[in-house]
mmCIF file of N, CA, C and O in Angstrom:
data_model
loop_
_atom_site.group_PDB
_atom_site.id
_atom_site.type_symbol
_atom_site.label_atom_id
_atom_site.label_comp_id
_atom_site.label_asym_id
_atom_site.label_seq_id
_atom_site.Cartn_x
_atom_site.Cartn_y
_atom_site.Cartn_z
ATOM 1 N N UNK A 1 143.487 203.911 254.063
ATOM 2 C CA UNK A 1 144.602 203.873 254.994
ATOM 3 C C UNK A 1 145.420 202.609 254.780
ATOM 4 O O UNK A 1 144.871 201.536 254.571
ATOM 5 N N UNK A 2 146.756 202.752 254.859
ATOM 6 C CA UNK A 2 147.573 201.552 254.696
ATOM 7 C C UNK A 2 147.410 200.613 255.882
ATOM 8 O O UNK A 2 147.149 201.047 256.994
ATOM 9 N N UNK A 3 147.564 199.346 255.614
ATOM 10 C CA UNK A 3 147.483 198.381 256.703
ATOM 11 C C UNK A 3 148.733 198.472 257.566
ATOM 12 O O UNK A 3 149.759 198.999 257.148
ATOM 13 N N UNK A 4 148.654 197.938 258.751
ATOM 14 C CA UNK A 4 149.780 197.960 259.672
ATOM 15 C C UNK A 4 151.005 197.273 259.061
ATOM 16 O O UNK A 4 152.131 197.683 259.277
ATOM 17 N N UNK A 5 150.788 196.234 258.288
ATOM 18 C CA UNK A 5 151.882 195.478 257.690
ATOM 19 C C UNK A 5 152.681 196.284 256.674
ATOM 20 O O UNK A 5 153.830 195.976 256.411
ATOM 21 N N UNK A 6 152.092 197.323 256.089
ATOM 22 C CA UNK A 6 152.786 198.056 255.032
ATOM 23 C C UNK A 6 153.515 199.290 255.559
ATOM 24 O O UNK A 6 154.052 200.057 254.780
ATOM 25 N N UNK A 7 153.560 199.488 256.856
ATOM 26 C CA UNK A 7 154.264 200.640 257.406
ATOM 27 C C UNK A 7 155.769 200.364 257.406
ATOM 28 O O UNK A 7 156.211 199.249 257.658
ATOM 29 N N UNK A 8 156.539 201.386 257.098
ATOM 30 C CA UNK A 8 157.988 201.260 257.014
ATOM 31 C C UNK A 8 158.644 202.007 258.162
ATOM 32 O O UNK A 8 158.157 203.036 258.596
ATOM 33 N N UNK A 9 159.785 201.531 258.594
ATOM 34 C CA UNK A 9 160.539 202.237 259.624
ATOM 35 C C UNK A 9 161.336 203.360 258.978
ATOM 36 O O UNK A 9 161.571 203.359 257.763
ATOM 37 N N UNK A 10 161.773 204.301 259.788
ATOM 38 C CA UNK A 10 162.613 205.390 259.300
ATOM 39 C C UNK A 10 163.875 204.811 258.654
ATOM 40 O O UNK A 10 164.317 205.274 257.611
ATOM 41 N N UNK A 11 164.433 203.790 259.277
ATOM 42 C CA UNK A 11 165.637 203.162 258.727
ATOM 43 C C UNK A 11 165.415 202.589 257.343
ATOM 44 O O UNK A 11 166.257 202.736 256.458
ATOM 45 N N UNK A 12 164.270 201.947 257.137
ATOM 46 C CA UNK A 12 163.952 201.373 255.828
ATOM 47 C C UNK A 12 163.800 202.472 254.782
ATOM 48 O O UNK A 12 164.332 202.363 253.669
ATOM 49 N N UNK A 13 163.121 203.532 255.141
ATOM 50 C CA UNK A 13 162.925 204.652 254.211
ATOM 51 C C UNK A 13 164.270 205.275 253.854
ATOM 52 O O UNK A 13 164.560 205.540 252.682
ATOM 53 N N UNK A 14 165.115 205.491 254.857
ATOM 54 C CA UNK A 14 166.428 206.066 254.590
ATOM 55 C C UNK A 14 167.285 205.160 253.729
ATOM 56 O O UNK A 14 168.042 205.638 252.884
ATOM 57 N N UNK A 15 167.178 203.852 253.915
ATOM 58 C CA UNK A 15 167.918 202.910 253.073
ATOM 59 C C UNK A 15 167.498 203.072 251.616
ATOM 60 O O UNK A 15 168.338 203.069 250.705
ATOM 61 N N UNK A 16 166.198 203.252 251.387
ATOM 62 C CA UNK A 16 165.713 203.473 250.017
ATOM 63 C C UNK A 16 166.201 204.818 249.482
ATOM 64 O O UNK A 16 166.610 204.916 248.319
ATOM 65 N N UNK A 17 166.170 205.865 250.323
ATOM 66 C CA UNK A 17 166.691 207.170 249.907
ATOM 67 C C UNK A 17 168.162 207.061 249.515
ATOM 68 O O UNK A 17 168.576 207.594 248.486
ATOM 69 N N UNK A 18 168.958 206.364 250.334
ATOM 70 C CA UNK A 18 170.379 206.214 250.051
ATOM 71 C C UNK A 18 170.584 205.522 248.710
ATOM 72 O O UNK A 18 171.396 205.970 247.881
ATOM 73 N N UNK A 19 169.845 204.470 248.463
ATOM 74 C CA UNK A 19 169.969 203.751 247.190
ATOM 75 C C UNK A 19 169.611 204.665 246.015
ATOM 76 O O UNK A 19 170.305 204.686 244.996
ATOM 77 N N UNK A 20 168.542 205.432 246.159
ATOM 78 C CA UNK A 20 168.132 206.344 245.085
ATOM 79 C C UNK A 20 169.160 207.449 244.861
ATOM 80 O O UNK A 20 169.419 207.844 243.717
ATOM 81 N N UNK A 21 169.753 207.947 245.937
ATOM 82 C CA UNK A 21 170.804 208.958 245.809
ATOM 83 C C UNK A 21 171.995 208.362 245.081
ATOM 84 O O UNK A 21 172.550 208.976 244.163
ATOM 85 N N UNK A 22 172.399 207.161 245.456
ATOM 86 C CA UNK A 22 173.543 206.496 244.816
ATOM 87 C C UNK A 22 173.289 206.245 243.335
ATOM 88 O O UNK A 22 174.215 206.268 242.531
ATOM 89 N N UNK A 23 172.034 206.010 242.979
ATOM 90 C CA UNK A 23 171.675 205.764 241.576
ATOM 91 C C UNK A 23 171.489 207.059 240.796
ATOM 92 O O UNK A 23 171.248 207.036 239.600
ATOM 93 N N UNK A 24 171.574 208.197 241.481
ATOM 94 C CA UNK A 24 171.400 209.485 240.822
ATOM 95 C C UNK A 24 169.956 209.845 240.541
ATOM 96 O O UNK A 24 169.677 210.764 239.773
ATOM 97 N N UNK A 25 169.017 209.145 241.164
ATOM 98 C CA UNK A 25 167.594 209.396 240.937
ATOM 99 C C UNK A 25 167.006 210.362 241.952
ATOM 100 O O UNK A 25 165.858 210.778 241.820
ATOM 101 N N UNK A 26 167.786 210.705 242.976
ATOM 102 C CA UNK A 26 167.337 211.584 244.049
ATOM 103 C C UNK A 26 168.556 212.373 244.491
ATOM 104 O O UNK A 26 169.665 211.838 244.535
ATOM 105 N N UNK A 27 168.360 213.651 244.814
ATOM 106 C CA UNK A 27 169.488 214.449 245.298
ATOM 107 C C UNK A 27 169.405 214.579 246.817
ATOM 108 O O UNK A 27 168.324 214.470 247.410
ATOM 109 N N UNK A 28 170.545 214.826 247.426
ATOM 110 C CA UNK A 28 170.593 215.002 248.871
ATOM 111 C C UNK A 28 169.692 216.153 249.301
ATOM 112 O O UNK A 28 169.014 216.063 250.324
ATOM 113 N N UNK A 29 169.642 217.215 248.517
ATOM 114 C CA UNK A 29 168.797 218.367 248.845
ATOM 115 C C UNK A 29 167.308 218.035 248.865
ATOM 116 O O UNK A 29 166.525 218.751 249.469
ATOM 117 N N UNK A 30 166.921 216.962 248.218
ATOM 118 C CA UNK A 30 165.512 216.563 248.217
ATOM 119 C C UNK A 30 165.099 215.872 249.518
ATOM 120 O O UNK A 30 163.909 215.755 249.789
ATOM 121 N N UNK A 31 166.084 215.436 250.303
ATOM 122 C CA UNK A 31 165.756 214.718 251.536
ATOM 123 C C UNK A 31 166.383 215.345 252.780
ATOM 124 O O UNK A 31 166.107 214.897 253.891
ATOM 125 N N UNK A 32 167.223 216.381 252.599
ATOM 126 C CA UNK A 32 167.876 217.013 253.739
ATOM 127 C C UNK A 32 167.967 218.516 253.508
ATOM 128 O O UNK A 32 168.371 218.955 252.427
ATOM 129 N N UNK A 33 167.609 219.313 254.515
ATOM 130 C CA UNK A 33 167.698 220.773 254.368
ATOM 131 C C UNK A 33 169.147 221.232 254.163
ATOM 132 O O UNK A 33 170.089 220.627 254.690
ATOM 133 N N UNK A 34 169.319 222.309 253.422
ATOM 134 C CA UNK A 34 170.637 222.869 253.128
ATOM 135 C C UNK A 34 171.425 223.159 254.410
ATOM 136 O O UNK A 34 172.636 222.961 254.459
ATOM 137 N N UNK A 35 170.743 223.601 255.466
ATOM 138 C CA UNK A 35 171.433 223.924 256.717
ATOM 139 C C UNK A 35 172.107 222.690 257.318
ATOM 140 O O UNK A 35 173.209 222.775 257.860
ATOM 141 N N UNK A 36 171.430 221.537 257.229
ATOM 142 C CA UNK A 36 172.012 220.296 257.760
ATOM 143 C C UNK A 36 173.181 219.844 256.893
ATOM 144 O O UNK A 36 174.180 219.351 257.400
ATOM 145 N N UNK A 37 173.056 220.016 255.585
ATOM 146 C CA UNK A 37 174.148 219.663 254.680
ATOM 147 C C UNK A 37 175.372 220.522 254.997
ATOM 148 O O UNK A 37 176.494 220.007 255.095
ATOM 149 N N UNK A 38 175.167 221.824 255.191
ATOM 150 C CA UNK A 38 176.275 222.729 255.508
ATOM 151 C C UNK A 38 176.920 222.339 256.840
ATOM 152 O O UNK A 38 178.155 222.325 256.962
ATOM 153 N N UNK A 39 176.110 221.998 257.835
ATOM 154 C CA UNK A 39 176.631 221.559 259.127
ATOM 155 C C UNK A 39 177.497 220.311 258.959
ATOM 156 O O UNK A 39 178.607 220.227 259.475
ATOM 157 N N UNK A 40 176.981 219.337 258.210
ATOM 158 C CA UNK A 40 177.717 218.093 258.004
ATOM 159 C C UNK A 40 178.957 218.311 257.134
ATOM 160 O O UNK A 40 179.980 217.649 257.338
ATOM 161 N N UNK A 41 178.891 219.259 256.177
ATOM 162 C CA UNK A 41 180.088 219.626 255.401
ATOM 163 C C UNK A 41 181.207 220.024 256.359
ATOM 164 O O UNK A 41 182.330 219.555 256.248
ATOM 165 N N UNK A 42 180.868 220.911 257.299
ATOM 166 C CA UNK A 42 181.863 221.386 258.269
ATOM 167 C C UNK A 42 182.407 220.238 259.115
ATOM 168 O O UNK A 42 183.608 220.144 259.352
ATOM 169 N N UNK A 43 181.511 219.370 259.566
ATOM 170 C CA UNK A 43 181.931 218.239 260.400
ATOM 171 C C UNK A 43 182.857 217.304 259.640
ATOM 172 O O UNK A 43 183.911 216.917 260.150
ATOM 173 N N UNK A 44 182.489 216.955 258.417
ATOM 174 C CA UNK A 44 183.298 216.022 257.633
ATOM 175 C C UNK A 44 184.647 216.639 257.257
ATOM 176 O O UNK A 44 185.653 215.935 257.203
ATOM 177 N N UNK A 45 184.679 217.948 257.014
ATOM 178 C CA UNK A 45 185.947 218.599 256.671
ATOM 179 C C UNK A 45 186.888 218.620 257.867
ATOM 180 O O UNK A 45 188.088 218.403 257.726
ATOM 181 N N UNK A 46 186.349 218.870 259.065
ATOM 182 C CA UNK A 46 187.204 218.958 260.241
ATOM 183 C C UNK A 46 187.642 217.587 260.747
ATOM 184 O O UNK A 46 188.601 217.478 261.497
ATOM 185 N N UNK A 47 186.950 216.522 260.326
ATOM 186 C CA UNK A 47 187.281 215.160 260.750
ATOM 187 C C UNK A 47 187.636 214.356 259.498
ATOM 188 O O UNK A 47 187.258 213.226 259.334
ATOM 189 N N UNK A 48 188.371 214.949 258.600
ATOM 190 C CA UNK A 48 188.671 214.366 257.294
ATOM 191 C C UNK A 48 189.350 212.999 257.406
ATOM 192 O O UNK A 48 190.249 212.812 258.207
ATOM 193 N N UNK A 49 188.872 212.058 256.598
ATOM 194 C CA UNK A 49 189.494 210.752 256.500
ATOM 195 C C UNK A 49 189.102 209.760 257.580
ATOM 196 O O UNK A 49 189.651 208.680 257.630
ATOM 197 N N UNK A 50 188.176 210.134 258.437
ATOM 198 C CA UNK A 50 187.764 209.247 259.517
ATOM 199 C C UNK A 50 186.667 208.304 259.064
ATOM 200 O O UNK A 50 186.013 208.523 258.057
ATOM 201 N N UNK A 51 186.463 207.257 259.836
ATOM 202 C CA UNK A 51 185.349 206.345 259.567
ATOM 203 C C UNK A 51 184.045 207.006 260.017
ATOM 204 O O UNK A 51 184.061 207.975 260.785
ATOM 205 N N UNK A 52 182.917 206.466 259.567
ATOM 206 C CA UNK A 52 181.630 207.001 259.999
ATOM 207 C C UNK A 52 181.472 206.900 261.514
ATOM 208 O O UNK A 52 180.912 207.793 262.139
ATOM 209 N N UNK A 53 181.984 205.827 262.100
ATOM 210 C CA UNK A 53 181.894 205.660 263.548
ATOM 211 C C UNK A 53 182.673 206.768 264.255
ATOM 212 O O UNK A 53 182.179 207.366 265.224
ATOM 213 N N UNK A 54 183.864 207.069 263.770
ATOM 214 C CA UNK A 54 184.657 208.147 264.370
ATOM 215 C C UNK A 54 183.970 209.498 264.204
ATOM 216 O O UNK A 54 183.966 210.316 265.125
ATOM 217 N N UNK A 55 183.379 209.716 263.045
ATOM 218 C CA UNK A 55 182.657 210.967 262.805
ATOM 219 C C UNK A 55 181.465 211.078 263.744
ATOM 220 O O UNK A 55 181.253 212.118 264.372
ATOM 221 N N UNK A 56 180.707 210.001 263.888
ATOM 222 C CA UNK A 56 179.547 210.015 264.785
ATOM 223 C C UNK A 56 179.984 210.260 266.228
ATOM 224 O O UNK A 56 179.332 211.000 266.966
ATOM 225 N N UNK A 57 181.104 209.658 266.634
ATOM 226 C CA UNK A 57 181.604 209.877 267.992
ATOM 227 C C UNK A 57 181.957 211.343 268.211
ATOM 228 O O UNK A 57 181.691 211.897 269.273
ATOM 229 N N UNK A 58 182.540 211.983 267.207
ATOM 230 C CA UNK A 58 182.919 213.396 267.315
ATOM 231 C C UNK A 58 181.685 214.303 267.310
ATOM 232 O O UNK A 58 181.622 215.262 268.060
ATOM 233 N N UNK A 59 180.716 213.988 266.461
ATOM 234 C CA UNK A 59 179.513 214.815 266.328
ATOM 235 C C UNK A 59 178.564 214.603 267.501
ATOM 236 O O UNK A 59 177.879 215.518 267.937
ATOM 237 N N UNK A 60 178.514 213.364 267.992
ATOM 238 C CA UNK A 60 177.598 213.049 269.089
ATOM 239 C C UNK A 60 176.149 213.127 268.633
ATOM 240 O O UNK A 60 175.810 212.694 267.529
ATOM 241 N N UNK A 61 175.321 213.716 269.466
ATOM 242 C CA UNK A 61 173.892 213.803 269.167
ATOM 243 C C UNK A 61 173.531 214.958 268.239
ATOM 244 O O UNK A 61 172.355 215.178 267.960
ATOM 245 N N UNK A 62 174.533 215.683 267.758
ATOM 246 C CA UNK A 62 174.257 216.815 266.863
ATOM 247 C C UNK A 62 173.760 216.360 265.490
ATOM 248 O O UNK A 62 173.181 217.137 264.741
ATOM 249 N N UNK A 63 173.983 215.078 265.167
ATOM 250 C CA UNK A 63 173.481 214.506 263.909
ATOM 251 C C UNK A 63 173.161 213.039 264.145
ATOM 252 O O UNK A 63 173.827 212.373 264.933
ATOM 253 N N UNK A 64 172.146 212.559 263.461
ATOM 254 C CA UNK A 64 171.761 211.153 263.596
ATOM 255 C C UNK A 64 172.580 210.293 262.641
ATOM 256 O O UNK A 64 173.181 210.798 261.675
ATOM 257 N N UNK A 65 172.589 208.987 262.909
ATOM 258 C CA UNK A 65 173.235 208.049 261.981
ATOM 259 C C UNK A 65 172.615 208.166 260.597
ATOM 260 O O UNK A 65 173.314 208.111 259.587
ATOM 261 N N UNK A 66 171.284 208.327 260.558
ATOM 262 C CA UNK A 66 170.597 208.426 259.267
ATOM 263 C C UNK A 66 171.082 209.635 258.481
ATOM 264 O O UNK A 66 171.332 209.558 257.280
ATOM 265 N N UNK A 67 171.227 210.788 259.171
ATOM 266 C CA UNK A 67 171.714 211.982 258.484
ATOM 267 C C UNK A 67 173.131 211.776 257.955
ATOM 268 O O UNK A 67 173.443 212.164 256.820
ATOM 269 N N UNK A 68 173.984 211.163 258.766
ATOM 270 C CA UNK A 68 175.370 210.937 258.357
ATOM 271 C C UNK A 68 175.429 210.030 257.133
ATOM 272 O O UNK A 68 176.160 210.300 256.178
ATOM 273 N N UNK A 69 174.642 208.978 257.130
ATOM 274 C CA UNK A 69 174.649 208.041 255.998
ATOM 275 C C UNK A 69 174.066 208.679 254.744
ATOM 276 O O UNK A 69 174.576 208.477 253.632
ATOM 277 N N UNK A 70 172.981 209.436 254.887
ATOM 278 C CA UNK A 70 172.409 210.151 253.739
ATOM 279 C C UNK A 70 173.423 211.142 253.173
ATOM 280 O O UNK A 70 173.617 211.228 251.960
ATOM 281 N N UNK A 71 174.059 211.879 254.078
ATOM 282 C CA UNK A 71 175.051 212.867 253.662
ATOM 283 C C UNK A 71 176.179 212.194 252.882
ATOM 284 O O UNK A 71 176.560 212.650 251.809
ATOM 285 N N UNK A 72 176.701 211.112 253.425
ATOM 286 C CA UNK A 72 177.796 210.410 252.767
ATOM 287 C C UNK A 72 177.385 209.936 251.370
ATOM 288 O O UNK A 72 178.135 210.076 250.411
ATOM 289 N N UNK A 73 176.177 209.382 251.257
ATOM 290 C CA UNK A 73 175.701 208.927 249.949
ATOM 291 C C UNK A 73 175.603 210.099 248.976
ATOM 292 O O UNK A 73 175.980 209.989 247.802
ATOM 293 N N UNK A 74 175.093 211.231 249.451
ATOM 294 C CA UNK A 74 174.957 212.402 248.603
ATOM 295 C C UNK A 74 176.294 212.963 248.148
ATOM 296 O O UNK A 74 176.461 213.341 246.986
ATOM 297 N N UNK A 75 177.255 212.984 249.043
ATOM 298 C CA UNK A 75 178.571 213.513 248.700
ATOM 299 C C UNK A 75 179.337 212.573 247.784
ATOM 300 O O UNK A 75 180.066 213.017 246.917
ATOM 301 N N UNK A 76 179.155 211.279 247.955
ATOM 302 C CA UNK A 76 179.804 210.322 247.040
ATOM 303 C C UNK A 76 179.239 210.481 245.638
ATOM 304 O O UNK A 76 179.940 210.317 244.655
ATOM 305 N N UNK A 77 177.948 210.797 245.551
ATOM 306 C CA UNK A 77 177.311 210.987 244.254
ATOM 307 C C UNK A 77 177.799 212.217 243.529
ATOM 308 O O UNK A 77 177.708 212.317 242.313
ATOM 309 N N UNK A 78 178.345 213.192 244.286
ATOM 310 C CA UNK A 78 178.851 214.415 243.683
ATOM 311 C C UNK A 78 180.236 214.230 243.080
ATOM 312 O O UNK A 78 180.649 214.985 242.240
ATOM 313 N N UNK A 79 180.979 213.225 243.578
ATOM 314 C CA UNK A 79 182.356 213.079 243.091
ATOM 315 C C UNK A 79 182.441 212.364 241.782
ATOM 316 O O UNK A 79 181.622 211.781 241.257
#
């Protein structure tokens, strides 16, 4: 069993996922279900050109900050 000191927070894990996605070593589909990606596709298209804060305000609790950041990293990697 890992020691208490080696446990990571969800935020830390997501930060590593984002970095790996940006480096092309991990795909968004490997860390997020297709249904969530499709939902976020719709949200980002309808709120085109907004900041992440504005998008989060519009989406509310329907998506977490972590999902929004992962999604953004994955979509930037596609362009």
